[in-house]
PDB file of C-alpha atoms and ligand atoms in Angstrom:
ATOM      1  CA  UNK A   1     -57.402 -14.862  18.675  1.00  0.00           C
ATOM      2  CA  UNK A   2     -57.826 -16.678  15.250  1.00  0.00           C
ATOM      3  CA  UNK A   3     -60.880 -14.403  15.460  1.00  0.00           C
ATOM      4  CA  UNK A   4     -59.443 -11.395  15.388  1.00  0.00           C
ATOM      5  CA  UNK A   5     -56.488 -11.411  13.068  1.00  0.00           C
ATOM      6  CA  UNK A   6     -59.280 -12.778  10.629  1.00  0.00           C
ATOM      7  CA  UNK A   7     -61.345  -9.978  11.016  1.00  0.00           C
ATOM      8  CA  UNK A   8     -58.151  -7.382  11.499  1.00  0.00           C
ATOM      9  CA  UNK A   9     -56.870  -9.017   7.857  1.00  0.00           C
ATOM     10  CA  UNK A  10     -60.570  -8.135   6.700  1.00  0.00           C
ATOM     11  CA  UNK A  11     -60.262  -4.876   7.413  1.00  0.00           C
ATOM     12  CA  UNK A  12     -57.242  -4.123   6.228  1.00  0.00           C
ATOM     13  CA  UNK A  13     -58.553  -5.601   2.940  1.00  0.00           C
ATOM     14  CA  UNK A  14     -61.215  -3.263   2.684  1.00  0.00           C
ATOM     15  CA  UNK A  15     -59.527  -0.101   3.366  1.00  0.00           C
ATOM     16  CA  UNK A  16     -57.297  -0.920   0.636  1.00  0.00           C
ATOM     17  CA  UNK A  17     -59.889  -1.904  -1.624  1.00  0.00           C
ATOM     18  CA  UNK A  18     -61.628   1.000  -1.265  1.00  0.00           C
ATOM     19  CA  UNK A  19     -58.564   3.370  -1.190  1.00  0.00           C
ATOM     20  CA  UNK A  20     -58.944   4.068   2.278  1.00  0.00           C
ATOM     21  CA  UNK A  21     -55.423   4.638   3.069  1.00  0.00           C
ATOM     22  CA  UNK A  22     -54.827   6.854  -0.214  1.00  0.00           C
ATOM     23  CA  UNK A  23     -54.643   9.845   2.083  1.00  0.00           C
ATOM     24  CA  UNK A  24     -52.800   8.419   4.646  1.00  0.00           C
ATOM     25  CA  UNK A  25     -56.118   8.892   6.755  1.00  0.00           C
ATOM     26  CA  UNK A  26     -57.774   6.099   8.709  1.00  0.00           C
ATOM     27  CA  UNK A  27     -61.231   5.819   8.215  1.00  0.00           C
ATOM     28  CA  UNK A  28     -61.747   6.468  11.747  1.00  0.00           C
ATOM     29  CA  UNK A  29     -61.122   9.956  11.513  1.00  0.00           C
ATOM     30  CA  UNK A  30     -63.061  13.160  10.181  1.00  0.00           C
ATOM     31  CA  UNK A  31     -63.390  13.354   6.220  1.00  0.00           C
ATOM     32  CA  UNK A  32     -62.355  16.209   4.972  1.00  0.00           C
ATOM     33  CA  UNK A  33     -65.611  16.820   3.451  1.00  0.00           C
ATOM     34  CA  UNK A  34     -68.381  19.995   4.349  1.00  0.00           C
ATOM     35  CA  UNK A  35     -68.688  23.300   5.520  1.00  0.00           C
ATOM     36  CA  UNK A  36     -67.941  22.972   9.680  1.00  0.00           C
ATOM     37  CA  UNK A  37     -69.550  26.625  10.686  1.00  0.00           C
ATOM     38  CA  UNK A  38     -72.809  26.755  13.013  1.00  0.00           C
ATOM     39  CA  UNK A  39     -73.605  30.401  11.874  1.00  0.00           C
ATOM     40  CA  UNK A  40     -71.743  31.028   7.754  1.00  0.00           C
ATOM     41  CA  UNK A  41     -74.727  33.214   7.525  1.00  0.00           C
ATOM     42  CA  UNK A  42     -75.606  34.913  10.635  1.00  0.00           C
ATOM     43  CA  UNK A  43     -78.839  33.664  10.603  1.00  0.00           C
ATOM     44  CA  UNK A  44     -78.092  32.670  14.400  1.00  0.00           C
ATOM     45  CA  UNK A  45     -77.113  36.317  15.544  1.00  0.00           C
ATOM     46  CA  UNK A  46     -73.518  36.242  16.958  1.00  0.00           C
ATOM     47  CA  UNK A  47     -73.688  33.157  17.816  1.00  0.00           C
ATOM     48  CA  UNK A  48     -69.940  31.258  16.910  1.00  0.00           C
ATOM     49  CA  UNK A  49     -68.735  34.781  16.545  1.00  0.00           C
ATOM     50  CA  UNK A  50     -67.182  37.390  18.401  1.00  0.00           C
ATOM     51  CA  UNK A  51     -68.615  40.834  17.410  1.00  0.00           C
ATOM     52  CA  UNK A  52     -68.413  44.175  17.791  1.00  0.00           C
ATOM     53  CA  UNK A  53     -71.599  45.547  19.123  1.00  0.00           C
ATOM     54  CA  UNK A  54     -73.868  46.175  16.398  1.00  0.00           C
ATOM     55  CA  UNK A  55     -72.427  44.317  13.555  1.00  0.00           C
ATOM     56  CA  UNK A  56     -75.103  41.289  12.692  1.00  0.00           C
ATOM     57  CA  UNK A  57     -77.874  43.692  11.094  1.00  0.00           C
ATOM     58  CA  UNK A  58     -81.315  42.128   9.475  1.00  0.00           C
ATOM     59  CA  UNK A  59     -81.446  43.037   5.732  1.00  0.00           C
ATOM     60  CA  UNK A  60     -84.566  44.455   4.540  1.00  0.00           C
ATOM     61  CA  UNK A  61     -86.085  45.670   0.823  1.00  0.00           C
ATOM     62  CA  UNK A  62     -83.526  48.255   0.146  1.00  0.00           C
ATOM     63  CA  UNK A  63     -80.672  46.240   1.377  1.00  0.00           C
ATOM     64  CA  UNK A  64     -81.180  42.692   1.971  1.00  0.00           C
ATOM     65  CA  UNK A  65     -78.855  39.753   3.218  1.00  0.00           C
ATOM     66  CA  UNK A  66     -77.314  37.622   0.544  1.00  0.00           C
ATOM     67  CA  UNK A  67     -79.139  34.673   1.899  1.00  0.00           C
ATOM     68  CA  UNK A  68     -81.566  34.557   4.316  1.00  0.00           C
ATOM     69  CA  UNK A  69     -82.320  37.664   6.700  1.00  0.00           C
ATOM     70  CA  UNK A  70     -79.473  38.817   8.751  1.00  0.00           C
ATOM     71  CA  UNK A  71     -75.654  39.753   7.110  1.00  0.00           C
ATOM     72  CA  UNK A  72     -72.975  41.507   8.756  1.00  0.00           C
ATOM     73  CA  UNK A  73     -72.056  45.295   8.212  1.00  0.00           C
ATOM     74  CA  UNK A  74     -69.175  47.365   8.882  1.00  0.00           C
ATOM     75  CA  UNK A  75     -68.390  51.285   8.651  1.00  0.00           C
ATOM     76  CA  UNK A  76     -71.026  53.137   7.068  1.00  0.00           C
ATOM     77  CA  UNK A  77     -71.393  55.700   9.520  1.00  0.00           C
ATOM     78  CA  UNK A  78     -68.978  58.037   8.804  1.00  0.00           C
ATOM     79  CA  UNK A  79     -67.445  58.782  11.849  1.00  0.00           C
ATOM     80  CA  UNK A  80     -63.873  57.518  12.817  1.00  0.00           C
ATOM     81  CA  UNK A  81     -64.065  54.308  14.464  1.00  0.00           C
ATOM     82  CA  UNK A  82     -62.939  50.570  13.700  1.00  0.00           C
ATOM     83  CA  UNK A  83     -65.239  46.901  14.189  1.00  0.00           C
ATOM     84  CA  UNK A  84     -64.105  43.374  14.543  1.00  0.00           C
ATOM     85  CA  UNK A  85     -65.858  40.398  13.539  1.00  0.00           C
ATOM     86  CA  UNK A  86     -63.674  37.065  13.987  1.00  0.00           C
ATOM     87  CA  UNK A  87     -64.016  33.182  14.505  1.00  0.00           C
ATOM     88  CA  UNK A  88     -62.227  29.798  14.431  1.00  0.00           C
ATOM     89  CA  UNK A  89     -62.318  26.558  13.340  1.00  0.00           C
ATOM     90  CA  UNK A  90     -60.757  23.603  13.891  1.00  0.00           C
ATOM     91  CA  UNK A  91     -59.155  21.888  10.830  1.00  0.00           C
ATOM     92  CA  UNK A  92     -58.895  17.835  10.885  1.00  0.00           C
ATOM     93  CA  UNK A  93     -55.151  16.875  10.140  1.00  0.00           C
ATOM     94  CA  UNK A  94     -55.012  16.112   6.733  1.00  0.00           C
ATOM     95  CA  UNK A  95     -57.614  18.501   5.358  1.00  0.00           C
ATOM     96  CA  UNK A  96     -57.408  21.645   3.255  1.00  0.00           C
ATOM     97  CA  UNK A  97     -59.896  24.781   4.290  1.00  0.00           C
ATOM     98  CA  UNK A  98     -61.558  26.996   2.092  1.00  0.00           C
ATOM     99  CA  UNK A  99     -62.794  30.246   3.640  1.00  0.00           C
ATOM    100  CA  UNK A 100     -65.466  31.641   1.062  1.00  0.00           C
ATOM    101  CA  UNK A 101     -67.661  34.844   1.990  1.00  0.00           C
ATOM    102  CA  UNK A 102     -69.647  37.597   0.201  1.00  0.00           C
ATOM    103  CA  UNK A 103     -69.129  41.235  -0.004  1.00  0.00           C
ATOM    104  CA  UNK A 104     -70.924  44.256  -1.106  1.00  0.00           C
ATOM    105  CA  UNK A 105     -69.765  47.475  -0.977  1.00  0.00           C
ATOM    106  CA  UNK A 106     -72.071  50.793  -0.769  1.00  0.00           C
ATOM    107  CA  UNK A 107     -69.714  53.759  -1.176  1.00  0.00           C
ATOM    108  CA  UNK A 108     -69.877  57.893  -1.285  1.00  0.00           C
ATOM    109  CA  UNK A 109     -66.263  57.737  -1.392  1.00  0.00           C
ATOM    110  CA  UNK A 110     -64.009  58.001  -4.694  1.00  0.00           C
ATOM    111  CA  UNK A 111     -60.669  57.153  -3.279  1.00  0.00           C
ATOM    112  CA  UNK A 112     -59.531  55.077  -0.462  1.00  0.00           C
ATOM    113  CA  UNK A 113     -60.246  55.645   2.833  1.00  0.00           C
ATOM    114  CA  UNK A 114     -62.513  53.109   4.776  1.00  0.00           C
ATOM    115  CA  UNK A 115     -61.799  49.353   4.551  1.00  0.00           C
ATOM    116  CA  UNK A 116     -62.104  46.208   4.999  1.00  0.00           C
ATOM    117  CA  UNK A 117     -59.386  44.127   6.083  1.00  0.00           C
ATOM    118  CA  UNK A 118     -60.098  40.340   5.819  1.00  0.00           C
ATOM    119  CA  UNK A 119     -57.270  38.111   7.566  1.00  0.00           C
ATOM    120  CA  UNK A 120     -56.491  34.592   8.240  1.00  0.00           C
ATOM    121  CA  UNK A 121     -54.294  33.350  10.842  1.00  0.00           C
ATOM    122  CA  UNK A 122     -53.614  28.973  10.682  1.00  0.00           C
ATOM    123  CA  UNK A 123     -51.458  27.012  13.051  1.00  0.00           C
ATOM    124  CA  UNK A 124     -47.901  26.955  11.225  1.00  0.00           C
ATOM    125  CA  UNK A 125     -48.594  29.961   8.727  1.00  0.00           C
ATOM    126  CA  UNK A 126     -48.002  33.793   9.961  1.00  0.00           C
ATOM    127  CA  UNK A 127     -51.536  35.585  10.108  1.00  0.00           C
ATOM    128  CA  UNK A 128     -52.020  37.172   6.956  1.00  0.00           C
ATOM    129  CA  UNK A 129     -54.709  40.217   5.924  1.00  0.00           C
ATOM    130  CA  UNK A 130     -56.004  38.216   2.750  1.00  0.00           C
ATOM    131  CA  UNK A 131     -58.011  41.093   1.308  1.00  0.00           C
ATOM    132  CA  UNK A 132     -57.862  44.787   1.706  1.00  0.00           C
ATOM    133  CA  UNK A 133     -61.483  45.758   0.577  1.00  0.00           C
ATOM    134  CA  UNK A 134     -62.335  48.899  -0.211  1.00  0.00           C
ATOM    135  CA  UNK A 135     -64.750  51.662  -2.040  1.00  0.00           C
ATOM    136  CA  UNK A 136     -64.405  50.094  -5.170  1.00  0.00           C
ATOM    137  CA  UNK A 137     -65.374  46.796  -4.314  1.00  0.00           C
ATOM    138  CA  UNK A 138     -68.514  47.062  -6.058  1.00  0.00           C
ATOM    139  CA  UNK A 139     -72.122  47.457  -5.412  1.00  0.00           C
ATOM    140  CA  UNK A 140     -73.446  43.839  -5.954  1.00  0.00           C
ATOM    141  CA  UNK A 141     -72.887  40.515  -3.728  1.00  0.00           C
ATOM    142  CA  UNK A 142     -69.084  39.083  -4.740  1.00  0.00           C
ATOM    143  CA  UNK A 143     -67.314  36.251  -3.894  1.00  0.00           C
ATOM    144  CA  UNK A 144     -64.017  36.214  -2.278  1.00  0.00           C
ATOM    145  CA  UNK A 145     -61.874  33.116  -1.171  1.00  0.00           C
ATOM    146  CA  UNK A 146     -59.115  31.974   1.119  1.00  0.00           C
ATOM    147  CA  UNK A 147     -57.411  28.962   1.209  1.00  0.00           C
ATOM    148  CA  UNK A 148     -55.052  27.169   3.799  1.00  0.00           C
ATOM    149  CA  UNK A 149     -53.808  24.530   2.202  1.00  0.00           C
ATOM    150  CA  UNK A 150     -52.837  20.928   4.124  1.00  0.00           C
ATOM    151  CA  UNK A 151     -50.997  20.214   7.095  1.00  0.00           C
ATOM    152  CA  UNK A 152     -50.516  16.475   8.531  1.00  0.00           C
ATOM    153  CA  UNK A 153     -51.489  17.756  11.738  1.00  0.00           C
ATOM    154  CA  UNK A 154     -54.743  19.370  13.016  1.00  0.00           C
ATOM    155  CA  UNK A 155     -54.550  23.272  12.915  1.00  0.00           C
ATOM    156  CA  UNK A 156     -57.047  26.005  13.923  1.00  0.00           C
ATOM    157  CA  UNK A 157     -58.200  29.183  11.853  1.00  0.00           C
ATOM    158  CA  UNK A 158     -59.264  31.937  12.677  1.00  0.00           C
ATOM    159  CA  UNK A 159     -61.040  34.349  10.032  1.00  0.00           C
ATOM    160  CA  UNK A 160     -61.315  38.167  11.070  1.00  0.00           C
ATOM    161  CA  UNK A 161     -62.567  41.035   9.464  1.00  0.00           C
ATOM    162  CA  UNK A 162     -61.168  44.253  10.642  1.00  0.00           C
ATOM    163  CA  UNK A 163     -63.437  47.236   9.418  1.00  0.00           C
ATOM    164  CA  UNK A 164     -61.252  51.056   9.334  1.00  0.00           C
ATOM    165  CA  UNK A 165     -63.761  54.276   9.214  1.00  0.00           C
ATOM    166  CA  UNK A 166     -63.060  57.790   9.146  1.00  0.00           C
ATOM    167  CA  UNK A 167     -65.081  60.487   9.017  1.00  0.00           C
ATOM    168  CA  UNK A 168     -65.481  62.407   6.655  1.00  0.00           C
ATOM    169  CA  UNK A 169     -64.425  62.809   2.716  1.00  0.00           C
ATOM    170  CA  UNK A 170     -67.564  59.907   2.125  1.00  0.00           C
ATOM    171  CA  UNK A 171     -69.054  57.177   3.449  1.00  0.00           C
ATOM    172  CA  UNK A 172     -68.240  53.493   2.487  1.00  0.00           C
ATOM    173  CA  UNK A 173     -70.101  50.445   4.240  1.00  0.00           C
ATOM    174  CA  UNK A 174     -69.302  46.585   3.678  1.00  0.00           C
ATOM    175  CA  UNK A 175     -71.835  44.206   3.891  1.00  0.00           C
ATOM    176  CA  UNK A 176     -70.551  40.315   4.998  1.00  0.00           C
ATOM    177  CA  UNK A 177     -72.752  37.205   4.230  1.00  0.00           C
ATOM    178  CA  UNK A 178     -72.420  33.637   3.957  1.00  0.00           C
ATOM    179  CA  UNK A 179     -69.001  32.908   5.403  1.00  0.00           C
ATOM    180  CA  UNK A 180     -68.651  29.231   4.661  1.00  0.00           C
ATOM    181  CA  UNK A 181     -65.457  27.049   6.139  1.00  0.00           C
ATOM    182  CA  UNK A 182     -64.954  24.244   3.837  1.00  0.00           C
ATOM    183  CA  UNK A 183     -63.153  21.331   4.027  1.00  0.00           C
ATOM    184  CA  UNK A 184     -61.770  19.300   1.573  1.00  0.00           C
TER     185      UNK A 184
HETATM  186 CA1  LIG B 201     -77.417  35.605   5.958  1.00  0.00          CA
END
């Protein structure tokens, strides 16, 4: 028993040492470090995703993924129709997540009429449509970024993007890449 306390005592020493217990975390448990997603990039297909038919495309010269070959792509077609693309995560109690992704936007259209809703719905916090993308969302790769804050409990989130079309009056499309899920 002398045994144990000794090495219990030691322990506790080192946590505090090292500022283990400055987050109220034991060291036992997940850092809140990395990006937790299989697939950010679709480089895997669907795979940790549920789709709508047709959504993970392979880029090629004209139109390539941000990084690496395949991206996801909404609208574009110009008929009246709507696409899903959604996922979740679990988030380690204490931990903040960071939902980053890219967007670029191809457009015939000059006002608004096709978008791209981006939502996030965490344990405790309403679901929320982050970012209502649209024609003018530009032409080259941009950054967008959606944060949950911390909770002392573990939470799930689910990311969706909710793609609107209608026909006619132009054409917009909205290419997705690199959805990264961040902890911190
Ligand atoms: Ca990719």
């Amino acid at each position: 028993m002398k045994a144990f306390v000794t090495t219990a005592w030691a322990a506790a020493l080192l946590l505090l040492a090292t500022g283990g217990l400055s987050h109220g975390r034991s060291a036992a448990e997940t850092p809140c470090t990395g990006q937790i997603h299989a697939n950010p990039g679709f480089e895997l297909g669907t795979t940790g995703w549920t789709a709508s038919p047709r959504t993970v495309v392979l880029g090629d010269v004209t139109r390539p993924a941000h990084t690496g070959l395949a991206y996801a792509t909404f609208a574009g077609l110009d008929v009246t129709r709507s696409d899903l693309l959604r996922t979740t995560v679990t988030v380690p109690a204490g931990c903040d997540l960071t939902v980053r992704f890219w967007v670029r936007t191809t457009t015939t259209e000059t006002t608004r009429s096709d978008y791209l809703n981006v939502g996030l719905a965490v344990t405790g916090i309403p679901p929320k449509t982050r970012f209502s993308l649209a024609y003018d969302g530009g032409s080259q790769w941009r950054q967008y970024s959606m944060p949950t804050g911390t909770a002392t409990t573990q939470r799930t989130a689910t990311a969706s993007f909710l793609a609107s079309e209608t026909a006619g009056n132009g054409v917009t499309s909205f290419d997705v890449d690199d959805v990264t899920f961040t902890l911190s």
